[in-house]
Amino acid sequence: MGTQPTLDDATTDQPRVREDRRQRAVESLGLTEPDRNPRLDRITRIARALFGVMMSSVTVIDRDRALYMGRAGFDDAESGRGDTPCKLVTDTGEVITTDDARLDPRFADIRPFVENGLAFYIGHPLTDASGNVVGSFCLIDKEPRTLSPREMQEFTDLAAWAQEELLAEAEAVRARDTQQALLPERPLVTDEVRVEGVCIPSLGVGGDYYDHGVVGRLVHVAIGDVMGKGTAAAILGAATRAAARTIVPSITDEVSLGAAVDRIERAMTGDLQRTNAFVTYFHATIDLDTGRLAYVDAGAGLSILVRADGTAEQLTGTGLPIGILPQPHTAQTTTLYPGDRLVLVSDGVLDVLDDEIVWPDELAGYTREAADIHALVERIRSLSAERVPLDDVTVVVAEYRP
């Protein structure tokens, strides 16, 4: 017969269970790399100046490592877990302080404190939404000291600020990674068509997206832009993408393309009206057998077709953005010839061009100069890095080469 666990066994397991939960919280927040955060650095600089201490840090404990996500007074990105008293904070979940660490047995095995004669430490636990302690906000100094009640309140306020920034940054990174994962993983290449794009949010996440794929003998290329930016726009952008992907299998010609965009509008209008938002949307299909291009422009108005001979034309439609006033959408058509390039952009691209009035000419010039569509996409990416656009920047390019 096996033995039953006793109360003593459960008590013994509690620190291990707490540590397992704490580590899972660190990993779920993505706090496993020593990525320096400028906002956390700012908090530690303020703390160092306000309290007149030698060092301050925002420390995350990841298994046997201490990661200094924000720091002032030292440059180390990480250390061993045993080399920081912040381990005492994450182990206990309590504020840990000492007037003089040189006389405190809890600090006797913390090598940097012993070797450098450090005396003062105070660390405040930083927790996730479920109360798991993921790290510590701390002050360190060579001189013994005790914080007054007023100083303790200021320290607690800074710790709350550090916790908010730490969790916000972790959430933003996860959202950004998730949104990027929803974009096409690689360029689309067939014997007749190549498609490539890039989406650059102005914030951590944004309301732009693009998509492409092949169904039967039709290549689909789409771009959407939700009014606004940030997390709210990203949520609506993801919903628009889901609605658009649902209708793609039903598209067989230009008539069904218009009807399909009508279905996207019916699916999205309620949500968009409740959130006072709208979406500009452009969806094109390319028939691989004939080169016939069909497209619906729902309020986008930012697409050009650059022919192989260098001539360019702007592709415009009469449709309103999705979510404003539901109406039937009618596809327009033209024919692609070998070497023609279809370029779709969001309005954030206007921020990186020299003149938003004659933008088609400038964009057509970049398209002609590009050796291939990858070079054009990278040119827009480079301009975005140089000119810091105020809105999300998205470009997707399709080249017809049968």
Coordinates of C-alpha atoms in Angstrom, one line a residue:
M1 CA 0.0 0.0 0.0
G2 CA 1.2 3.5 -0.9
T3 CA 1.5 6.1 1.8
Q4 CA -0.9 9.0 1.9
P5 CA 0.5 12.5 1.7
T6 CA 0.6 14.2 5.1
L7 CA 0.0 17.8 6.0
D8 CA 3.8 18.2 6.5
D9 CA 4.3 17.0 2.9
A10 CA 1.9 19.6 1.6
T11 CA 3.6 22.3 3.6
T12 CA 7.0 21.2 2.3
D13 CA 5.7 21.3 -1.3
Q14 CA 4.3 24.9 -1.0
P15 CA 7.5 26.8 -1.9
R16 CA 8.1 24.5 -4.9
V17 CA 4.5 24.9 -6.1
R18 CA 4.7 28.6 -5.7
E19 CA 8.0 28.7 -7.6
D20 CA 6.5 26.6 -10.4
R21 CA 3.6 29.0 -10.7
R22 CA 5.9 32.0 -10.6
Q23 CA 8.1 30.6 -13.3
R24 CA 5.1 29.8 -15.5
A25 CA 4.0 33.4 -15.1
V26 CA 7.4 34.7 -16.1
E27 CA 7.4 32.6 -19.3
S28 CA 3.8 33.4 -20.2
L29 CA 4.6 37.1 -20.0
G30 CA 7.6 36.5 -22.2
L31 CA 10.0 37.9 -19.6
T32 CA 12.8 35.4 -20.3
E33 CA 15.3 37.6 -22.2
P34 CA 17.3 40.5 -20.7
D35 CA 15.6 43.1 -22.9
R36 CA 16.3 46.6 -21.6
N37 CA 13.2 48.7 -21.4
P38 CA 13.7 52.5 -21.6
R39 CA 10.6 53.2 -19.6
L40 CA 11.8 51.0 -16.8
D41 CA 15.3 52.6 -17.0
R42 CA 13.5 56.0 -16.5
I43 CA 11.9 54.8 -13.3
T44 CA 15.1 53.5 -11.9
R45 CA 16.9 56.8 -12.8
I46 CA 14.2 58.7 -11.0
A47 CA 14.5 56.4 -8.0
R48 CA 18.2 56.7 -7.8
A49 CA 18.0 60.5 -7.9
L50 CA 15.0 60.7 -5.5
F51 CA 16.5 58.5 -2.8
G52 CA 20.2 59.4 -3.4
V53 CA 21.2 55.7 -3.7
M54 CA 24.0 54.0 -5.6
M55 CA 21.8 51.7 -7.7
S56 CA 18.2 50.9 -8.6
S57 CA 16.8 48.1 -10.7
V58 CA 13.7 46.3 -12.0
T59 CA 14.7 42.7 -11.7
V60 CA 12.9 39.6 -13.2
I61 CA 13.9 36.2 -11.8
D62 CA 13.9 33.6 -14.6
R63 CA 14.8 30.2 -13.1
D64 CA 18.4 30.6 -12.0
R65 CA 19.0 34.0 -13.6
A66 CA 18.3 37.6 -12.6
L67 CA 17.4 39.8 -15.6
Y68 CA 17.7 43.5 -15.1
M69 CA 15.0 44.9 -17.4
G70 CA 15.5 48.4 -16.0
R71 CA 18.6 49.6 -14.3
A72 CA 20.5 52.7 -13.1
G73 CA 24.0 52.8 -11.6
F74 CA 25.2 49.6 -13.2
D75 CA 25.4 48.0 -16.6
D76 CA 25.0 44.3 -16.1
A77 CA 22.1 42.9 -18.1
E78 CA 21.8 39.7 -16.0
S79 CA 23.5 37.8 -13.2
G80 CA 23.0 34.5 -11.3
R81 CA 19.9 34.3 -9.2
G82 CA 22.0 33.9 -6.1
D83 CA 23.9 37.1 -6.8
T84 CA 21.0 39.4 -6.0
P85 CA 18.8 39.9 -2.9
C86 CA 15.9 40.2 -5.2
K87 CA 15.7 36.4 -4.9
L88 CA 14.5 37.0 -1.3
V89 CA 11.6 39.1 -2.6
T90 CA 10.5 36.5 -5.2
D91 CA 11.0 33.6 -2.8
T92 CA 8.8 35.2 -0.1
G93 CA 6.5 37.5 -2.0
E94 CA 7.2 40.2 0.6
V95 CA 8.9 43.6 0.8
I96 CA 12.5 42.8 1.8
T97 CA 14.6 45.5 3.5
T98 CA 17.7 45.8 5.7
D99 CA 19.2 48.7 7.5
D100 CA 22.7 47.2 7.2
A101 CA 23.2 44.1 5.0
R102 CA 26.7 43.6 6.5
L103 CA 25.0 42.5 9.7
D104 CA 22.1 40.7 8.2
P105 CA 22.5 36.9 7.8
R106 CA 20.1 36.8 4.9
F107 CA 22.7 38.6 2.8
A108 CA 25.7 36.6 3.9
D109 CA 25.8 34.4 0.8
I110 CA 25.0 37.2 -1.7
R111 CA 28.5 37.6 -3.2
P112 CA 28.2 41.1 -4.7
F113 CA 27.0 42.5 -1.4
V114 CA 29.8 40.9 0.5
E115 CA 32.6 41.8 -1.9
N116 CA 31.5 45.4 -2.4
G117 CA 30.5 46.2 1.2
L118 CA 26.9 47.1 0.3
A119 CA 24.8 47.9 3.2
F120 CA 21.3 49.1 2.3
Y121 CA 18.7 47.2 0.3
I122 CA 14.9 47.4 -0.2
G123 CA 13.0 45.3 -2.7
H124 CA 9.3 45.4 -3.5
P125 CA 7.6 42.4 -5.2
L126 CA 6.3 42.9 -8.8
T127 CA 3.3 40.6 -9.6
D128 CA 1.3 39.6 -12.5
A129 CA -2.5 39.9 -12.6
S130 CA -2.9 36.7 -10.7
G131 CA -0.5 37.7 -7.9
N132 CA 2.5 35.7 -9.0
V133 CA 5.7 37.4 -8.1
V134 CA 7.8 37.8 -11.3
G135 CA 10.4 40.2 -10.0
S136 CA 11.4 43.0 -7.8
F137 CA 11.9 46.8 -7.8
C138 CA 14.8 47.7 -5.6
L139 CA 17.2 50.3 -4.2
I140 CA 20.8 49.6 -3.2
D141 CA 23.4 51.7 -1.4
K142 CA 26.7 51.5 0.3
E143 CA 25.6 53.4 3.4
P144 CA 23.2 52.0 6.0
R145 CA 19.8 53.7 6.1
T146 CA 16.1 53.4 6.9
L147 CA 13.3 54.9 4.8
S148 CA 11.0 57.3 6.5
P149 CA 7.2 56.8 6.2
R150 CA 7.0 59.4 3.5
E151 CA 10.0 57.8 1.6
M152 CA 8.4 54.4 1.9
Q153 CA 5.2 55.7 0.3
E154 CA 7.2 57.2 -2.5
F155 CA 9.1 53.9 -3.0
T156 CA 5.8 52.0 -3.0
D157 CA 4.4 54.3 -5.7
L158 CA 7.4 53.9 -7.9
A159 CA 7.2 50.1 -7.5
A160 CA 3.5 50.2 -8.6
W161 CA 4.6 52.3 -11.6
A162 CA 7.4 49.8 -12.4
Q163 CA 5.0 46.9 -12.2
E164 CA 2.5 48.6 -14.6
E165 CA 5.2 49.3 -17.1
L166 CA 6.7 45.8 -16.9
L167 CA 3.3 44.1 -17.5
A168 CA 2.3 46.6 -20.2
E169 CA 5.5 46.0 -22.1
A170 CA 5.2 42.2 -21.8
E171 CA 1.6 42.4 -23.1
A172 CA 2.6 44.7 -26.0
V173 CA 5.4 42.3 -27.0
R174 CA 3.0 39.3 -27.0
A175 CA 0.4 41.2 -28.9
R176 CA 3.0 42.4 -31.5
D177 CA 4.3 38.8 -31.9
T178 CA 0.8 37.4 -32.3
Q179 CA -0.2 40.0 -34.9
Q180 CA 2.9 39.4 -36.9
A181 CA 2.2 35.7 -36.8
L182 CA -1.2 36.3 -38.4
L183 CA 0.5 37.9 -41.5
P184 CA 1.6 35.7 -44.4
E185 CA 4.7 33.8 -43.3
R186 CA 6.5 34.1 -46.6
P187 CA 6.1 35.6 -50.1
L188 CA 3.7 33.9 -52.5
V189 CA 5.4 32.4 -55.5
T190 CA 3.7 30.6 -58.4
D191 CA 4.9 30.1 -62.0
E192 CA 3.0 33.2 -63.0
V193 CA 2.8 35.6 -60.0
R194 CA 5.0 36.6 -57.1
V195 CA 3.5 38.5 -54.1
E196 CA 5.3 40.0 -51.1
G197 CA 4.4 42.5 -48.4
V198 CA 5.2 44.1 -45.1
C199 CA 3.2 45.6 -42.3
I200 CA 4.9 48.0 -39.9
P201 CA 2.7 49.2 -36.9
S202 CA 3.4 52.7 -35.7
L203 CA 2.7 51.4 -32.1
G204 CA 3.3 47.9 -30.7
V205 CA 0.3 46.7 -32.7
G206 CA -1.8 48.3 -35.4
G207 CA -5.0 48.1 -37.4
D208 CA -3.3 47.4 -40.8
Y209 CA -3.1 43.9 -42.3
Y210 CA -2.5 42.3 -45.6
D211 CA -3.1 38.8 -46.9
H212 CA -2.5 36.7 -50.0
G213 CA -3.1 33.1 -51.2
V214 CA -4.1 30.9 -54.1
V215 CA -7.4 29.2 -54.5
G216 CA -7.7 27.1 -57.7
R217 CA -6.4 29.3 -60.5
L218 CA -7.0 32.6 -58.7
V219 CA -4.4 34.5 -56.7
H220 CA -6.0 36.7 -53.9
V221 CA -4.3 39.8 -52.7
A222 CA -6.0 42.0 -50.0
I223 CA -5.1 44.9 -47.7
G224 CA -7.2 46.4 -44.9
D225 CA -6.8 49.5 -42.7
V226 CA -8.9 50.0 -39.6
M227 CA -9.4 53.6 -38.6
G228 CA -7.1 54.4 -35.7
K229 CA -4.1 52.5 -34.4
G230 CA -3.0 50.5 -31.4
T231 CA -4.7 47.5 -29.7
A232 CA -8.3 48.5 -30.4
A233 CA -7.6 48.8 -34.1
A234 CA -5.6 45.5 -34.0
I235 CA -8.6 43.6 -32.6
L236 CA -10.9 44.9 -35.4
G237 CA -8.2 44.2 -38.0
A238 CA -8.0 40.6 -36.8
A239 CA -11.8 40.3 -37.1
T240 CA -11.7 41.7 -40.6
R241 CA -9.0 39.3 -41.6
A242 CA -11.1 36.4 -40.3
A243 CA -14.2 37.6 -42.2
A244 CA -12.2 38.0 -45.4
R245 CA -10.6 34.6 -45.2
T246 CA -14.0 33.0 -44.8
I247 CA -15.3 34.4 -48.1
V248 CA -12.3 33.7 -50.2
P249 CA -13.4 30.1 -51.3
S250 CA -16.6 31.5 -52.7
I251 CA -14.9 33.9 -55.2
T252 CA -14.7 32.5 -58.7
D253 CA -15.0 35.7 -60.8
E254 CA -15.5 39.5 -60.6
V255 CA -19.3 39.1 -59.8
S256 CA -18.7 36.8 -56.9
L257 CA -15.8 39.1 -55.7
G258 CA -18.2 42.0 -55.3
A259 CA -20.7 39.7 -53.5
A260 CA -18.0 38.4 -51.2
V261 CA -17.0 41.9 -50.1
D262 CA -20.7 42.5 -49.4
R263 CA -20.6 39.5 -47.0
I264 CA -17.5 41.0 -45.2
E265 CA -19.4 44.2 -44.7
R266 CA -22.5 42.4 -43.3
A267 CA -20.3 40.4 -40.9
M268 CA -18.4 43.5 -39.7
T269 CA -20.8 46.4 -39.8
G270 CA -22.4 45.8 -36.4
D271 CA -19.1 45.6 -34.6
L272 CA -17.7 48.6 -36.4
Q273 CA -20.7 50.8 -35.7
R274 CA -20.7 49.9 -32.0
T275 CA -17.0 50.8 -31.8
N276 CA -17.3 53.9 -34.0
A277 CA -14.8 52.6 -36.5
F278 CA -14.5 51.7 -40.1
V279 CA -12.2 49.8 -42.4
T280 CA -10.8 50.7 -45.8
Y281 CA -10.4 47.5 -47.8
F282 CA -9.0 46.4 -51.2
H283 CA -9.3 42.9 -52.5
A284 CA -7.9 41.8 -55.9
T285 CA -7.9 38.5 -57.7
I286 CA -5.5 37.5 -60.6
D287 CA -6.5 34.8 -63.0
L288 CA -3.4 32.7 -63.6
D289 CA -4.7 31.5 -66.9
T290 CA -5.7 34.8 -68.5
G291 CA -4.0 37.6 -66.4
R292 CA -7.3 39.1 -65.7
L293 CA -7.2 41.4 -62.7
A294 CA -10.5 42.0 -60.8
Y295 CA -10.7 44.2 -57.8
V296 CA -13.0 45.9 -55.3
D297 CA -11.9 49.1 -53.6
A298 CA -13.9 49.8 -50.4
G299 CA -12.7 53.3 -49.6
A300 CA -9.0 52.6 -49.9
G301 CA -8.0 54.5 -53.0
L302 CA -4.3 53.8 -52.6
S303 CA -3.5 51.3 -55.2
I304 CA -1.5 51.7 -58.4
L305 CA -0.7 49.5 -61.4
V306 CA 2.7 50.0 -62.9
R307 CA 3.1 48.5 -66.3
A308 CA 6.2 46.8 -67.6
D309 CA 6.7 49.8 -70.0
G310 CA 6.8 52.2 -67.1
T311 CA 3.4 53.7 -67.5
A312 CA 1.3 53.8 -64.3
E313 CA -2.4 54.2 -63.4
Q314 CA -4.2 54.6 -60.1
L315 CA -6.8 52.0 -59.4
T316 CA -9.8 53.6 -57.7
G317 CA -13.3 52.4 -56.8
T318 CA -16.5 54.0 -55.8
G319 CA -17.2 52.0 -52.7
L320 CA -17.3 53.5 -49.2
P321 CA -15.2 52.1 -46.4
I322 CA -16.7 49.0 -44.6
G323 CA -18.8 50.0 -41.6
I324 CA -20.0 53.5 -42.8
L325 CA -23.0 52.9 -45.0
P326 CA -23.6 49.3 -46.3
Q327 CA -24.0 49.2 -50.1
P328 CA -23.4 46.7 -52.9
H329 CA -19.8 46.4 -54.1
T330 CA -19.0 46.0 -57.7
A331 CA -15.7 44.7 -59.0
Q332 CA -13.7 46.4 -61.7
T333 CA -11.4 44.6 -64.1
T334 CA -8.4 45.1 -66.2
T335 CA -5.7 42.8 -67.8
L336 CA -2.2 42.3 -66.5
Y337 CA 0.7 41.8 -69.0
P338 CA 4.1 40.2 -68.3
G339 CA 6.2 42.4 -66.0
D340 CA 3.2 44.5 -64.6
R341 CA 3.3 45.2 -60.9
L342 CA 0.2 45.8 -58.7
V343 CA 1.1 47.9 -55.6
L344 CA -1.3 48.2 -52.7
V345 CA -0.5 50.5 -49.7
S346 CA -2.2 51.8 -46.6
D347 CA -2.4 55.6 -45.8
G348 CA 0.5 55.4 -43.5
V349 CA 2.8 55.1 -46.5
L350 CA 1.8 58.7 -47.3
D351 CA 3.7 59.7 -44.2
V352 CA 7.0 58.4 -45.6
L353 CA 6.7 59.8 -49.1
D354 CA 7.7 63.3 -50.0
D355 CA 4.3 64.6 -51.2
E356 CA 1.0 63.1 -50.2
I357 CA -0.7 64.9 -53.1
V358 CA 1.3 63.4 -55.9
W359 CA 2.1 60.2 -54.1
P360 CA 1.1 57.9 -57.1
D361 CA 4.0 59.4 -59.1
E362 CA 6.5 59.0 -56.3
L363 CA 5.4 55.4 -55.5
A364 CA 5.4 54.5 -59.2
G365 CA 8.9 55.9 -59.4
Y366 CA 10.1 53.6 -56.6
T367 CA 8.3 50.7 -58.3
R368 CA 10.1 51.3 -61.6
E369 CA 13.5 51.6 -59.9
A370 CA 13.2 48.4 -57.9
A371 CA 15.0 45.4 -59.4
D372 CA 12.3 43.2 -58.0
I373 CA 9.3 43.4 -55.7
H374 CA 11.4 42.4 -52.7
A375 CA 13.6 45.5 -53.3
L376 CA 10.4 47.7 -53.4
V377 CA 9.1 46.3 -50.2
E378 CA 12.5 46.9 -48.5
R379 CA 12.6 50.4 -49.8
I380 CA 9.3 51.2 -48.1
R381 CA 10.5 49.5 -44.9
S382 CA 13.7 51.7 -45.0
L383 CA 11.7 54.9 -45.6
S384 CA 9.5 54.0 -42.6
A385 CA 12.6 53.6 -40.4
E386 CA 14.0 56.9 -41.6
R387 CA 10.9 59.1 -41.4
V388 CA 8.9 57.8 -38.4
P389 CA 5.4 57.7 -39.8
L390 CA 2.4 58.6 -37.6
D391 CA 0.3 55.7 -38.8
D392 CA 0.7 52.0 -39.6
V393 CA 2.6 51.4 -42.8
T394 CA 1.6 48.5 -45.0
V395 CA 2.6 47.7 -48.6
V396 CA 1.9 44.5 -50.6
V397 CA 3.2 44.1 -54.2
A398 CA 2.2 41.5 -56.8
E399 CA 4.1 41.0 -60.0
Y400 CA 2.7 39.1 -63.0
R401 CA 5.3 37.1 -64.9
P402 CA 3.7 34.2 -66.8

